[in-house]
Tab-separated table of C-alpha atoms in Angstrom:
chain	number	residue	atom	x	y	z
A	17	UNK	CA	-30.031	9.915	16.334
A	18	UNK	CA	-28.234	12.067	13.770
A	19	UNK	CA	-24.445	11.930	14.081
A	20	UNK	CA	-22.559	15.061	12.912
A	21	UNK	CA	-19.397	14.461	11.007
A	22	UNK	CA	-17.029	17.480	11.114
A	23	UNK	CA	-15.285	17.842	7.824
A	24	UNK	CA	-12.333	19.857	6.766
A	25	UNK	CA	-11.464	20.692	3.163
A	26	UNK	CA	-7.983	21.433	1.580
A	27	UNK	CA	-8.228	22.709	-1.904
A	28	UNK	CA	-5.903	23.101	-4.835
A	29	UNK	CA	-6.637	23.770	-8.474
A	30	UNK	CA	-5.923	20.127	-9.325
A	31	UNK	CA	-7.078	18.163	-6.360
A	32	UNK	CA	-9.016	18.596	-3.111
A	33	UNK	CA	-9.314	16.357	0.070
A	34	UNK	CA	-12.220	16.060	2.378
A	35	UNK	CA	-11.488	14.668	5.837
A	36	UNK	CA	-13.543	13.691	8.696
A	37	UNK	CA	-11.711	15.600	11.562
A	38	UNK	CA	-12.515	13.105	14.332
A	39	UNK	CA	-12.084	9.897	12.441
A	40	UNK	CA	-8.469	9.070	11.613
A	41	UNK	CA	-8.068	7.784	7.997
A	42	UNK	CA	-11.512	8.810	6.662
A	43	UNK	CA	-10.215	11.204	3.938
A	44	UNK	CA	-10.947	11.116	0.227
A	45	UNK	CA	-9.958	13.253	-2.616
A	46	UNK	CA	-11.437	14.629	-5.824
A	47	UNK	CA	-10.874	17.113	-8.603
A	48	UNK	CA	-12.824	19.653	-6.621
A	49	UNK	CA	-14.083	20.141	-3.084
A	50	UNK	CA	-17.581	18.939	-3.924
A	51	UNK	CA	-16.118	15.903	-5.632
A	52	UNK	CA	-13.872	15.191	-2.513
A	53	UNK	CA	-16.896	15.548	-0.188
A	54	UNK	CA	-18.923	13.333	-2.354
A	55	UNK	CA	-16.158	10.749	-2.280
A	56	UNK	CA	-15.958	10.968	1.647
A	57	UNK	CA	-19.611	10.344	1.853
A	58	UNK	CA	-19.374	7.543	-0.594
A	59	UNK	CA	-16.861	5.793	1.653
A	60	UNK	CA	-18.869	6.053	4.707
A	61	UNK	CA	-19.905	2.430	4.837
A	62	UNK	CA	-16.455	1.182	4.139
A	63	UNK	CA	-15.076	3.301	6.898
A	64	UNK	CA	-17.927	2.232	9.279
A	65	UNK	CA	-16.907	-1.430	8.778
A	66	UNK	CA	-13.259	-0.551	9.859
A	67	UNK	CA	-14.084	1.260	13.043
A	68	UNK	CA	-15.993	-1.816	14.369
A	69	UNK	CA	-12.529	-3.257	14.740
A	70	UNK	CA	-11.765	-0.427	17.175
A	71	UNK	CA	-14.813	-1.107	19.274
A	72	UNK	CA	-16.871	1.773	17.895
A	73	UNK	CA	-19.717	2.196	15.401
A	74	UNK	CA	-21.022	4.679	12.878
A	75	UNK	CA	-24.634	4.450	11.807
A	76	UNK	CA	-24.129	5.591	8.290
A	77	UNK	CA	-27.748	6.195	7.485
A	78	UNK	CA	-27.952	8.911	10.167
A	79	UNK	CA	-24.851	11.070	9.339
A	80	UNK	CA	-24.882	14.715	8.821
A	81	UNK	CA	-21.701	16.110	7.123
A	82	UNK	CA	-20.675	19.612	8.110
A	83	UNK	CA	-17.768	21.471	6.610
A	84	UNK	CA	-16.098	23.223	9.557
A	85	UNK	CA	-12.749	24.337	7.980
A	86	UNK	CA	-11.683	25.100	4.500
A	87	UNK	CA	-8.273	26.129	3.355
A	88	UNK	CA	-5.610	25.995	0.675
A	89	UNK	CA	-3.776	22.733	0.047
A	90	UNK	CA	-0.213	22.514	-1.218
A	91	UNK	CA	2.054	20.493	-3.595
A	92	UNK	CA	1.675	17.439	-1.343
A	93	UNK	CA	-2.160	17.745	-1.692
A	94	UNK	CA	-1.877	18.010	-5.432
A	95	UNK	CA	0.454	14.997	-5.569
A	96	UNK	CA	-2.184	12.963	-3.734
A	97	UNK	CA	-1.916	13.054	0.027
A	98	UNK	CA	-3.817	15.061	2.637
A	99	UNK	CA	-1.266	17.616	3.963
A	100	UNK	CA	-2.972	20.646	5.606
A	101	UNK	CA	-2.840	20.653	9.397
A	102	UNK	CA	-5.919	22.526	10.578
A	103	UNK	CA	-7.016	24.175	13.812
A	104	UNK	CA	-8.986	21.064	14.517
A	105	UNK	CA	-5.856	19.001	14.218
A	106	UNK	CA	-4.384	21.257	16.893
A	107	UNK	CA	-6.931	20.564	19.619
A	108	UNK	CA	-5.585	19.048	22.869
A	109	UNK	CA	-5.759	15.230	23.244
A	110	UNK	CA	-6.801	13.653	26.623
A	111	UNK	CA	-5.586	10.254	27.691
A	112	UNK	CA	-8.827	8.645	26.571
A	113	UNK	CA	-8.712	10.449	23.233
A	114	UNK	CA	-5.139	9.347	22.641
A	115	UNK	CA	-6.084	5.703	23.334
A	116	UNK	CA	-8.902	6.139	20.909
A	117	UNK	CA	-6.678	7.611	18.234
A	118	UNK	CA	-4.318	4.672	18.623
A	119	UNK	CA	-7.130	2.137	18.487
A	120	UNK	CA	-8.295	3.513	15.083
A	121	UNK	CA	-4.873	3.581	13.687
A	122	UNK	CA	-4.307	-0.052	14.823
A	123	UNK	CA	-7.513	-1.065	13.367
A	124	UNK	CA	-6.387	0.253	9.979
A	125	UNK	CA	-3.302	-1.877	10.250
A	126	UNK	CA	-5.270	-4.920	11.082
A	127	UNK	CA	-7.506	-4.247	8.192
A	128	UNK	CA	-4.605	-3.859	5.751
A	129	UNK	CA	-2.982	-7.060	6.900
A	130	UNK	CA	-6.250	-9.169	6.686
A	131	UNK	CA	-6.941	-7.702	3.315
A	132	UNK	CA	-3.559	-8.498	1.966
A	133	UNK	CA	-3.608	-11.870	3.472
A	134	UNK	CA	-6.633	-12.848	1.297
A	135	UNK	CA	-5.608	-10.935	-1.808
A	136	UNK	CA	-3.867	-12.362	-4.845
A	137	UNK	CA	-0.288	-11.380	-5.266
A	138	UNK	CA	-0.950	-10.129	-8.701
A	139	UNK	CA	-3.575	-7.278	-8.743
A	140	UNK	CA	-5.523	-5.904	-11.563
A	141	UNK	CA	-3.618	-3.437	-13.534
A	142	UNK	CA	-4.721	-0.047	-14.552
A	143	UNK	CA	-5.719	0.933	-18.070
A	144	UNK	CA	-2.139	1.451	-18.978
A	145	UNK	CA	-0.806	-1.528	-17.229
A	146	UNK	CA	0.394	0.268	-14.074
A	147	UNK	CA	0.051	-0.498	-10.438
A	148	UNK	CA	1.905	-2.317	-7.760
A	149	UNK	CA	1.148	-5.861	-6.696
A	150	UNK	CA	0.323	-6.821	-3.139
A	151	UNK	CA	3.675	-7.401	-1.686
A	152	UNK	CA	5.004	-4.177	-3.225
A	153	UNK	CA	2.030	-2.222	-1.749
A	154	UNK	CA	2.985	-3.630	1.659
A	155	UNK	CA	6.656	-2.730	1.208
A	156	UNK	CA	5.544	0.825	0.186
A	157	UNK	CA	3.402	1.220	3.244
A	158	UNK	CA	5.955	-0.113	5.566
A	159	UNK	CA	8.683	2.238	4.032
A	160	UNK	CA	6.325	5.215	4.439
A	161	UNK	CA	5.799	4.386	8.091
A	162	UNK	CA	9.501	4.687	8.734
A	163	UNK	CA	9.310	8.221	7.511
A	164	UNK	CA	6.136	8.890	9.387
A	165	UNK	CA	7.887	7.550	12.596
A	166	UNK	CA	10.550	10.142	12.200
A	167	UNK	CA	8.015	12.838	11.970
A	168	UNK	CA	6.718	11.953	15.476
A	169	UNK	CA	10.170	11.762	16.995
A	170	UNK	CA	10.813	7.953	16.754
A	171	UNK	CA	14.498	7.531	15.825
A	172	UNK	CA	15.427	4.143	14.486
A	173	UNK	CA	17.479	3.037	11.356
A	174	UNK	CA	15.745	1.982	8.250
A	175	UNK	CA	14.965	-1.803	8.241
A	176	UNK	CA	13.799	-4.551	5.968
A	177	UNK	CA	10.996	-5.415	8.405
A	178	UNK	CA	8.388	-5.662	5.589
A	179	UNK	CA	10.579	-8.242	3.987
A	180	UNK	CA	11.657	-10.278	7.008
A	181	UNK	CA	10.457	-13.757	7.825
A	182	UNK	CA	7.994	-12.625	10.567
A	183	UNK	CA	7.620	-8.791	9.913
A	184	UNK	CA	8.743	-8.302	13.473
A	185	UNK	CA	10.568	-4.949	12.594
A	186	UNK	CA	7.308	-3.603	11.042
A	187	UNK	CA	5.235	-4.711	14.116
A	188	UNK	CA	7.742	-3.140	16.508
A	189	UNK	CA	7.710	0.111	14.641
A	190	UNK	CA	3.855	0.079	14.595
A	191	UNK	CA	3.769	-0.354	18.374
A	192	UNK	CA	6.191	2.439	18.805
A	193	UNK	CA	3.920	4.718	16.780
A	194	UNK	CA	0.973	3.788	18.808
A	195	UNK	CA	2.769	4.455	22.042
A	196	UNK	CA	3.385	8.003	20.905
A	197	UNK	CA	-0.371	8.574	19.782
A	198	UNK	CA	-1.683	7.244	23.127
A	199	UNK	CA	0.056	10.015	24.948
A	200	UNK	CA	-2.110	12.994	26.175
A	201	UNK	CA	-1.060	16.258	24.358
A	202	UNK	CA	-1.702	19.939	24.407
A	203	UNK	CA	-2.167	19.718	20.597
A	204	UNK	CA	1.211	21.132	19.773
A	205	UNK	CA	3.453	19.411	17.204
A	206	UNK	CA	5.067	16.208	18.467
A	207	UNK	CA	8.837	16.219	19.150
A	208	UNK	CA	9.103	19.859	18.076
A	209	UNK	CA	8.520	18.993	14.479
A	210	UNK	CA	5.408	19.729	12.441
A	211	UNK	CA	2.847	16.952	12.980
A	212	UNK	CA	0.338	17.237	15.748
A	213	UNK	CA	-0.982	13.955	17.300
A	214	UNK	CA	-4.439	14.321	15.612
A	215	UNK	CA	-2.883	14.940	12.241
A	216	UNK	CA	-0.333	12.234	12.664
A	217	UNK	CA	-3.107	9.698	13.439
A	218	UNK	CA	-5.103	10.805	10.496
A	219	UNK	CA	-2.204	10.768	8.054
A	220	UNK	CA	-0.870	7.401	9.026
A	221	UNK	CA	-4.386	5.753	8.945
A	222	UNK	CA	-5.299	7.438	5.693
A	223	UNK	CA	-2.268	6.068	3.912
A	224	UNK	CA	-2.876	2.580	5.437
A	225	UNK	CA	-6.599	2.611	4.447
A	226	UNK	CA	-5.999	4.119	0.875
A	227	UNK	CA	-3.732	1.167	0.095
A	228	UNK	CA	-5.918	-1.334	1.872
A	229	UNK	CA	-8.959	-0.276	-0.117
A	230	UNK	CA	-6.678	-0.265	-3.359
A	231	UNK	CA	-5.707	-3.949	-2.775
A	232	UNK	CA	-9.395	-4.757	-2.014
A	233	UNK	CA	-10.594	-3.035	-5.248
A	234	UNK	CA	-7.964	-4.346	-7.531
A	235	UNK	CA	-8.308	-7.852	-6.270
A	236	UNK	CA	-11.590	-7.986	-8.312
A	237	UNK	CA	-11.291	-8.585	-12.097
A	238	UNK	CA	-12.815	-5.985	-14.308
A	239	UNK	CA	-16.150	-7.268	-15.555
A	240	UNK	CA	-16.202	-8.753	-19.049
A	241	UNK	CA	-17.106	-6.118	-21.627
A	242	UNK	CA	-20.149	-6.972	-23.916
A	243	UNK	CA	-19.245	-7.791	-27.486
A	244	UNK	CA	-19.569	-4.864	-29.823
């Protein structure tokens, strides 16, 4: 049976993002909308392996990608994060759908933690020697999640949970985020701010997966180049 994947596009002159509207975290970028859509399709197998952790499955050989929404991105899009809240993100969320959103975001965190646990601390550098190592990436993700929590109405002071002995502050913040995502919603922004529940789930999971896949890819040394 063919599975239809509803896709939204946000486009700027420098970068575009293609996002699977019903699958939090499955969003990839490219220099054009066509390149972004191609990247989204390329990551289907990697994303499918993630959703198994949430008790779901995607048969990647039977996917049909359909662009249902296209619009302009903004400076955040150009910087490198999906930022456009679409009409699809404003759909109401039932209790079952909220539970599903939370499961998928939770699965992304599990995948990040498992990937980091088996990765070397020192990751392969870029062509100019740049790039964070594993612990720095985890600190970055944890710090971003404090900002994301404020976007959905969770008020707590900054913490060093990512650097604590047991990471308890990070785990507590994640659970607080999941409690918000599990709630039924009419699709309006959470806590009177800007992010809707669907967009919040997507943005949080995207950031986690983007860095988990970065750790995964940069854990593998570059292949030796043939002698000239």
